[in-house]
Coordinates of C-alpha atoms in Angstrom, one line a residue:
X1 CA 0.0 0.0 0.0
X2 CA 1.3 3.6 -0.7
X3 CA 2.9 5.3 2.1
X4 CA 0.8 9.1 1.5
X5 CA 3.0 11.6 1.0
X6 CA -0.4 14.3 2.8
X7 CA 0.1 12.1 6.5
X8 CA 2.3 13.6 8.8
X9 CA 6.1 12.6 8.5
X10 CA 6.0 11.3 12.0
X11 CA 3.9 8.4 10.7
X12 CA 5.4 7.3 7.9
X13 CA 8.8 7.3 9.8
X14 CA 6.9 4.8 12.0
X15 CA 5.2 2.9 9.4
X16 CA 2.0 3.7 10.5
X17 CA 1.0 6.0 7.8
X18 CA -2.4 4.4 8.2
X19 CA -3.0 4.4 11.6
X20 CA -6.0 7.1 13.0
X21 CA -4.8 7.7 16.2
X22 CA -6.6 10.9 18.0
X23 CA -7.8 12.0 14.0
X24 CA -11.2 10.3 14.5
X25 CA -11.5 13.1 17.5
X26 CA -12.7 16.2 15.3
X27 CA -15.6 14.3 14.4
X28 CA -17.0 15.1 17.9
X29 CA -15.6 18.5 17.7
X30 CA -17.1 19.8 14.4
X31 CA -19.0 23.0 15.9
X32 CA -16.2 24.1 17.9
X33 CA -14.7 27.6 16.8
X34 CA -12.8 27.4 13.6
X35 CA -8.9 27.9 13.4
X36 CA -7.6 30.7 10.9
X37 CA -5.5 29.3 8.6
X38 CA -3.2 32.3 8.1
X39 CA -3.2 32.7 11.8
X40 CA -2.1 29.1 12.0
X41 CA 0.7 29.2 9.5
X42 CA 2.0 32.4 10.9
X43 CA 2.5 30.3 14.1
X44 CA 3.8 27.3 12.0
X45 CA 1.3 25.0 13.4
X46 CA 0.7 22.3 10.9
X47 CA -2.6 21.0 10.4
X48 CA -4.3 17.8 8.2
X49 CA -6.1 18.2 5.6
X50 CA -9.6 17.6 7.3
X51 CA -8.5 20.0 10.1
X52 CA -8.3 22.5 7.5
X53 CA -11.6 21.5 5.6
X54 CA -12.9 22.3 8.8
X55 CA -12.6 25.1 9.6
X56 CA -13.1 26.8 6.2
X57 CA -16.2 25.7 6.2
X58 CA -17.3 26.4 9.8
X59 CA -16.5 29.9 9.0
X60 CA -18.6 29.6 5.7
X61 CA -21.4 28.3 7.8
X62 CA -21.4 30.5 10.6
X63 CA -20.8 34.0 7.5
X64 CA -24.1 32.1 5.2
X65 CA -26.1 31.6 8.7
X66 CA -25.7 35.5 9.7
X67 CA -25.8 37.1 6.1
X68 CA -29.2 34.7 5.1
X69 CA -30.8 35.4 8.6
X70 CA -30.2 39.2 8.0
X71 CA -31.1 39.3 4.7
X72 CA -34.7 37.5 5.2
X73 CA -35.6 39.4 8.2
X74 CA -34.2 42.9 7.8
X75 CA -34.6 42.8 3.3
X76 CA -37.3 40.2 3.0
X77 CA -35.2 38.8 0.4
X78 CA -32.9 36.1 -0.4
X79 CA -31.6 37.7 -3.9
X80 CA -29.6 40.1 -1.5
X81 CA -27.5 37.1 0.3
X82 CA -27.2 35.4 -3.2
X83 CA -26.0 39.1 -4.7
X84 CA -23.5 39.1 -1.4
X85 CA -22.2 35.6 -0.6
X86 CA -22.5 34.1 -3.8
X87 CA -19.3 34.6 -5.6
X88 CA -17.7 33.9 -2.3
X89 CA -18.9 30.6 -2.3
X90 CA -18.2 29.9 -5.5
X91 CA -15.0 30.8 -5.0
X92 CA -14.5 28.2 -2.1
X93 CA -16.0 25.5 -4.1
X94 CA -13.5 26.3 -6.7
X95 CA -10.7 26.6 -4.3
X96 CA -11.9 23.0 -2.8
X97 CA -12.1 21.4 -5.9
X98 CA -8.8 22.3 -6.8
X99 CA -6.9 21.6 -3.9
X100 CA -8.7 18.2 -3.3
X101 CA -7.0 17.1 -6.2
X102 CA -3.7 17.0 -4.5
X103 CA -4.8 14.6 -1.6
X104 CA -4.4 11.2 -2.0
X105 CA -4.7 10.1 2.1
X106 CA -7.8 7.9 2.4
X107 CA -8.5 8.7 5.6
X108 CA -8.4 12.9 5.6
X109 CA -11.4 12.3 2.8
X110 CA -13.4 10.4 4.2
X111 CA -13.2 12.0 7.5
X112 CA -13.9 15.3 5.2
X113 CA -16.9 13.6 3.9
X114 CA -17.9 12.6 7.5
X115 CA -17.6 16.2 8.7
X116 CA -19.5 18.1 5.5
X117 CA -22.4 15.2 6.8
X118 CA -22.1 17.0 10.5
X119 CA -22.4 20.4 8.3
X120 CA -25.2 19.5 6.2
X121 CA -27.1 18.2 10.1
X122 CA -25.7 21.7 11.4
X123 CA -27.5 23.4 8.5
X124 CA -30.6 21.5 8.8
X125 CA -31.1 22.0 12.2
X126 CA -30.5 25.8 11.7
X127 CA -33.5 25.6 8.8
X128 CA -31.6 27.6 6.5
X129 CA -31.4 26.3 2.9
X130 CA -29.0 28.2 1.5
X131 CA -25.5 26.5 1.7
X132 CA -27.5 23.3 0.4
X133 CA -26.7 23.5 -3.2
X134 CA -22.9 23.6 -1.7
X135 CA -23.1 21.2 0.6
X136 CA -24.2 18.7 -2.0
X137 CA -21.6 19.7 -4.2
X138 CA -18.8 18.8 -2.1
X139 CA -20.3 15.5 -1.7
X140 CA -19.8 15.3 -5.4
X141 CA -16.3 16.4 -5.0
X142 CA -14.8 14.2 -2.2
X143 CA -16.6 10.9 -3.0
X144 CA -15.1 10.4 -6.3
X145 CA -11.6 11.5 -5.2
X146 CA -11.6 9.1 -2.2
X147 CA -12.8 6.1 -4.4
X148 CA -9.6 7.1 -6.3
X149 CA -8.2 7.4 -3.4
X150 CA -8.8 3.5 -2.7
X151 CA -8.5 2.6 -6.4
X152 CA -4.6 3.8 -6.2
X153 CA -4.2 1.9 -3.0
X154 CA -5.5 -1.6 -4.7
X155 CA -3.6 -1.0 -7.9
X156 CA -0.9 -0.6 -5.3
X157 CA -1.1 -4.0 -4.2
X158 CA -1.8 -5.7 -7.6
X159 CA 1.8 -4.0 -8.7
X160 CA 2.9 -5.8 -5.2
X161 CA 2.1 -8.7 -6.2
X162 CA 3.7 -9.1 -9.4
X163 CA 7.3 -7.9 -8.2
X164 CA 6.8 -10.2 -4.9
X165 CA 5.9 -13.2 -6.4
X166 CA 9.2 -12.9 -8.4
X167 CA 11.1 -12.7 -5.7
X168 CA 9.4 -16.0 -3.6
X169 CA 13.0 -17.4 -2.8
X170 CA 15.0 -18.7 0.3
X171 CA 17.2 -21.0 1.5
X172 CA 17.5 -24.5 3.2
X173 CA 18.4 -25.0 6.9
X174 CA 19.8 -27.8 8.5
X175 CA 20.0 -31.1 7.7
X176 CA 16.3 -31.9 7.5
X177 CA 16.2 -29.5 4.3
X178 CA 13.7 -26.9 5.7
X179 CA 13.1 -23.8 3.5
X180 CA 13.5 -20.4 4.7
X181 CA 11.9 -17.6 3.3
X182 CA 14.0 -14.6 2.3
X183 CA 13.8 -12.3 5.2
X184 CA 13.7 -8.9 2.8
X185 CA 11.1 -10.5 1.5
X186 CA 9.2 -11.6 4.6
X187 CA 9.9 -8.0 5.9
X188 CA 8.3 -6.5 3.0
X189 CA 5.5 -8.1 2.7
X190 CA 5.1 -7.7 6.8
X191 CA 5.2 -4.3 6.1
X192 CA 2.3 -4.1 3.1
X193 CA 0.3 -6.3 5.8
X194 CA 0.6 -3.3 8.9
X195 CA -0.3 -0.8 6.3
X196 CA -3.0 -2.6 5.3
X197 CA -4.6 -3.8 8.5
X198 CA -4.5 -0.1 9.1
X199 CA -6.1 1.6 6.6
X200 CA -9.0 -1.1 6.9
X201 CA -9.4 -0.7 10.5
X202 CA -9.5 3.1 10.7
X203 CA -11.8 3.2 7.5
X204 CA -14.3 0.8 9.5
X205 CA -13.9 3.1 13.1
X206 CA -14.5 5.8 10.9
X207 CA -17.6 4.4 9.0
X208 CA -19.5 2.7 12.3
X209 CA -22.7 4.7 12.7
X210 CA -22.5 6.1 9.1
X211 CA -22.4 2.7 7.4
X212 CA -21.1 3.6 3.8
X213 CA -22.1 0.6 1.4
X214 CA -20.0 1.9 -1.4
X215 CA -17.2 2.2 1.1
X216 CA -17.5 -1.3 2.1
X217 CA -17.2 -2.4 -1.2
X218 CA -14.5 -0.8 -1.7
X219 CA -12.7 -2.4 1.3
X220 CA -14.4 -5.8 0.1
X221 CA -12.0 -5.2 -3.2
X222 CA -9.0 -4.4 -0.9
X223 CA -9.4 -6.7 1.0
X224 CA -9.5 -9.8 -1.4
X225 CA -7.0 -8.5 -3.2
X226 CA -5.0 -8.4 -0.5
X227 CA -5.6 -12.2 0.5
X228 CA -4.8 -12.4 -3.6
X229 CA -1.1 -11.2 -3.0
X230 CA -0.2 -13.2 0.2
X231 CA -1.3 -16.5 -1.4
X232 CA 0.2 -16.0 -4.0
X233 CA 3.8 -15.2 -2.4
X234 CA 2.7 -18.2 -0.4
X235 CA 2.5 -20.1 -3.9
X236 CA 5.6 -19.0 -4.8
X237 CA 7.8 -19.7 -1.8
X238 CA 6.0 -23.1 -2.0
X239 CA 7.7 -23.6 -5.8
X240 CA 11.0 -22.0 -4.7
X241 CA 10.9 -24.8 -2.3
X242 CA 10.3 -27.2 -4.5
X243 CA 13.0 -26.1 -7.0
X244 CA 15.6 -25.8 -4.0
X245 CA 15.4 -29.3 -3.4
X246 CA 13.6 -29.2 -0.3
X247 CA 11.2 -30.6 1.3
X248 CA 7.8 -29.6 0.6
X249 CA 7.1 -25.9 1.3
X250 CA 4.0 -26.3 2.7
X251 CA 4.9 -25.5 6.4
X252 CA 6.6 -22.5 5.0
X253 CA 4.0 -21.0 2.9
X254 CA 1.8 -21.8 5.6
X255 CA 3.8 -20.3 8.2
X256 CA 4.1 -17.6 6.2
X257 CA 0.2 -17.2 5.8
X258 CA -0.1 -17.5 9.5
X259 CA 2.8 -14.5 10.4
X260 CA 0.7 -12.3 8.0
X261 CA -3.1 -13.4 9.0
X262 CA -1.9 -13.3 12.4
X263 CA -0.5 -9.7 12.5
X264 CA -3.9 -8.1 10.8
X265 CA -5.9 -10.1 13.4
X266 CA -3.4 -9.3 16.6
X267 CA -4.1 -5.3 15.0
X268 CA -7.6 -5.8 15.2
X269 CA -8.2 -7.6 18.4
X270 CA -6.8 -4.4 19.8
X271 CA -9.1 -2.2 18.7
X272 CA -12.2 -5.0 19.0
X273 CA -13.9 -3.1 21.5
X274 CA -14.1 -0.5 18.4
X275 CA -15.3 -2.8 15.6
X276 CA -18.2 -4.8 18.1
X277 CA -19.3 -0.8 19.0
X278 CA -20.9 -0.6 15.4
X279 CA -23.9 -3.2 16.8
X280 CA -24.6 -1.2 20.2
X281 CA -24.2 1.9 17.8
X282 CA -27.0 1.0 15.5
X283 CA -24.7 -0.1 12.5
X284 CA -23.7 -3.0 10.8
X285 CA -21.2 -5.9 11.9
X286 CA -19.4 -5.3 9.3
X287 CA -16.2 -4.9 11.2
X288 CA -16.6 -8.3 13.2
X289 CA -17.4 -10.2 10.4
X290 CA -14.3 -9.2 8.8
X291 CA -12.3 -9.7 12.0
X292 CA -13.7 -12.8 12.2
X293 CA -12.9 -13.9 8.4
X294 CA -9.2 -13.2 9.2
X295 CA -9.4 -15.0 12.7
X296 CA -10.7 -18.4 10.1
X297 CA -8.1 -17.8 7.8
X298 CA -5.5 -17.8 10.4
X299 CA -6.8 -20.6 12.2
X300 CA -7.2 -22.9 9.0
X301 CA -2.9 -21.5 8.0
X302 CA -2.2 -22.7 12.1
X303 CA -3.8 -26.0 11.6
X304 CA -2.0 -27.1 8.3
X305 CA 1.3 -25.6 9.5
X306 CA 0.8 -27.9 12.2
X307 CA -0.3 -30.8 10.4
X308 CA 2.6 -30.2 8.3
X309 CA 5.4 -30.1 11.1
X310 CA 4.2 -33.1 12.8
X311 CA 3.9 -35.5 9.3
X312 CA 7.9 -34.0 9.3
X313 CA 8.9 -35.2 12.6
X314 CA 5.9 -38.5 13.5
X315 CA 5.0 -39.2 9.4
X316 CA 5.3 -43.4 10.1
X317 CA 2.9 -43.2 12.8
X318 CA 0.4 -40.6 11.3
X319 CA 0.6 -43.1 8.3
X320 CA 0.0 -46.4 10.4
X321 CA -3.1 -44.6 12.2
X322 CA -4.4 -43.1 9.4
X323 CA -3.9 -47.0 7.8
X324 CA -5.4 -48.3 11.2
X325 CA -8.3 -45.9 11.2
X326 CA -9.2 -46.9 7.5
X327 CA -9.2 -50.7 8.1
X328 CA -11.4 -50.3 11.5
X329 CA -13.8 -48.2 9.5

């Protein structure tokens, strides 16, 4: 998965370019008082990109609320806010649309598409129409570029996939021929894995409550593709193995699965408490079913690994009871 260049350097230094940490917080903090962006810069405070969102648009809301409520009441006319606030609205859309463009960080758009939801609530509760037409629009803007977004990170991992599988090697250990996977390669992959289990988590935090379909599909795609690109490094080492003159490479591959299964479900576990909240919340389960799938997946890649270590070390006897079994039966 891409390492966006828009997430704060401290992250990526990490490699946990993915992880929401405290970001999810300004979800619950979307009427507070805007922060001035040139007041901001001239105290070299750097701010995310939904931070920013933010409070541009709280300060269009607040300026629309005022100038509409005036206008009705003291001109009984709305032509007068269109005549005033009009080109300055347009000329935030524009500004929005254009600098959107340049963010590629999944999570600052959808948590920008989370908070112009709060704004459209804000607006409706207010009863004043006239930022709807806006409101819509950058619906229109953000969805689209977020779905990029995703679509960069999946062709991501289908370019993985091809330049890992090509380099599925190792080595053989010992005298009982076991085959060792290629620990730049191991670490690689480990690393695609972290970032993934990431962005997948924080996208489901982010979309408990609000329960996205199109977003889910979109994680649906990631996801498969991602179980795509470990089985097929798995297939791989398996053949490497084979070509090596080892023994069969199934307990590799399969310990191999098991590493990477293992660290997307020990990620998740952590934040369970998180992903079962959608249920109490009124959303789907659409974060433990997909905890769950990975738990299986694990659990089936720990049971052959095992199968395979003990046909290695006790294969006579398996053989004799499995012959013993048959006969009885």
């Amino acid at each position: 998965l891409n390492q966006d260049r828009k997430t704060s350097r401290s992250s990526q230094d990490n490699g946990k370019c993915f992880d929401l940490g405290d970001r999810g917080d300004i979800l619950s903090k979307v009427g507070e008082s805007a922060v001035v962006p040139h007041v901001a810069e001239s105290q070299g405070v750097r701010l995310p990109c939904e931070q920013i969102f933010r409070s541009i648009n709280k300060l269009l809301l607040d300026s629309s609320s005022s100038e509409f409520i005036f206008s009705t009441e003291f001109f009984r006319d709305q032509k007068v806010f269109q005549e005033t606030m009009n080109e300055v609205i347009a000329l935030i859309s524009d500004h929005l649309n254009g600098w959107v463009q340049d963010v590629s960080d999944p999570l600052g758009l959808f948590l920008m598409i989370r908070i112009n939801y709060s704004h459209q609530l804000i607006m409706q509760r207010r009863r004043l129409p006239c930022l709807d037409s806006y409101l819509d629009n950058v619906n229109m803007i953000l969805w689209p570029k977020l779905k990029l977004a995703l679509d960069n990170q999946l062709q991501s991992l289908n370019n993985a996939q091809v330049s890992l599988v090509k380099q599925a090697k190792g080595r053989s250990m010992g005298g009982n021929g076991r085959f060792v996977i290629d620990s730049r390669l191991a670490k690689t992959v480990k690393g695609i894995t972290t970032r993934f289990a990431d962005l997948l988590l924080s996208l489901m935090i982010l979309n408990r409550d609000f329960n996205q379909g199109q977003l889910e599909r979109s994680l649906e795609r990631l996801r498969s593709t991602m179980e795509d690109l470990l089985l097929s490094v798995a297939k791989g080492i398996k053949q490497a193995a084979a070509q090596g003159g080892s023994k069969p490479g199934v307990s590799s591959s399969a310990s191999f699965l098991v590493s990477n299964y293992g660290g997307v479900t020990q990620t998740w576990r952590e934040n369970s408490d998180q992903l079962s909240s959608e249920v109490s919340q009124g959303g789907n389960q659409y974060g433990e079913e997909m905890l769950k799938h990975f738990e299986d997946l694990y659990t089936s890649n720990v049971s052959l690994y095992v199968e395979e270590e003990l046909k290695g070390h006790f294969g006579d006897m398996i053989k004799f009871v499995e012959k013993l079994e048959e006969t009885l039966a």
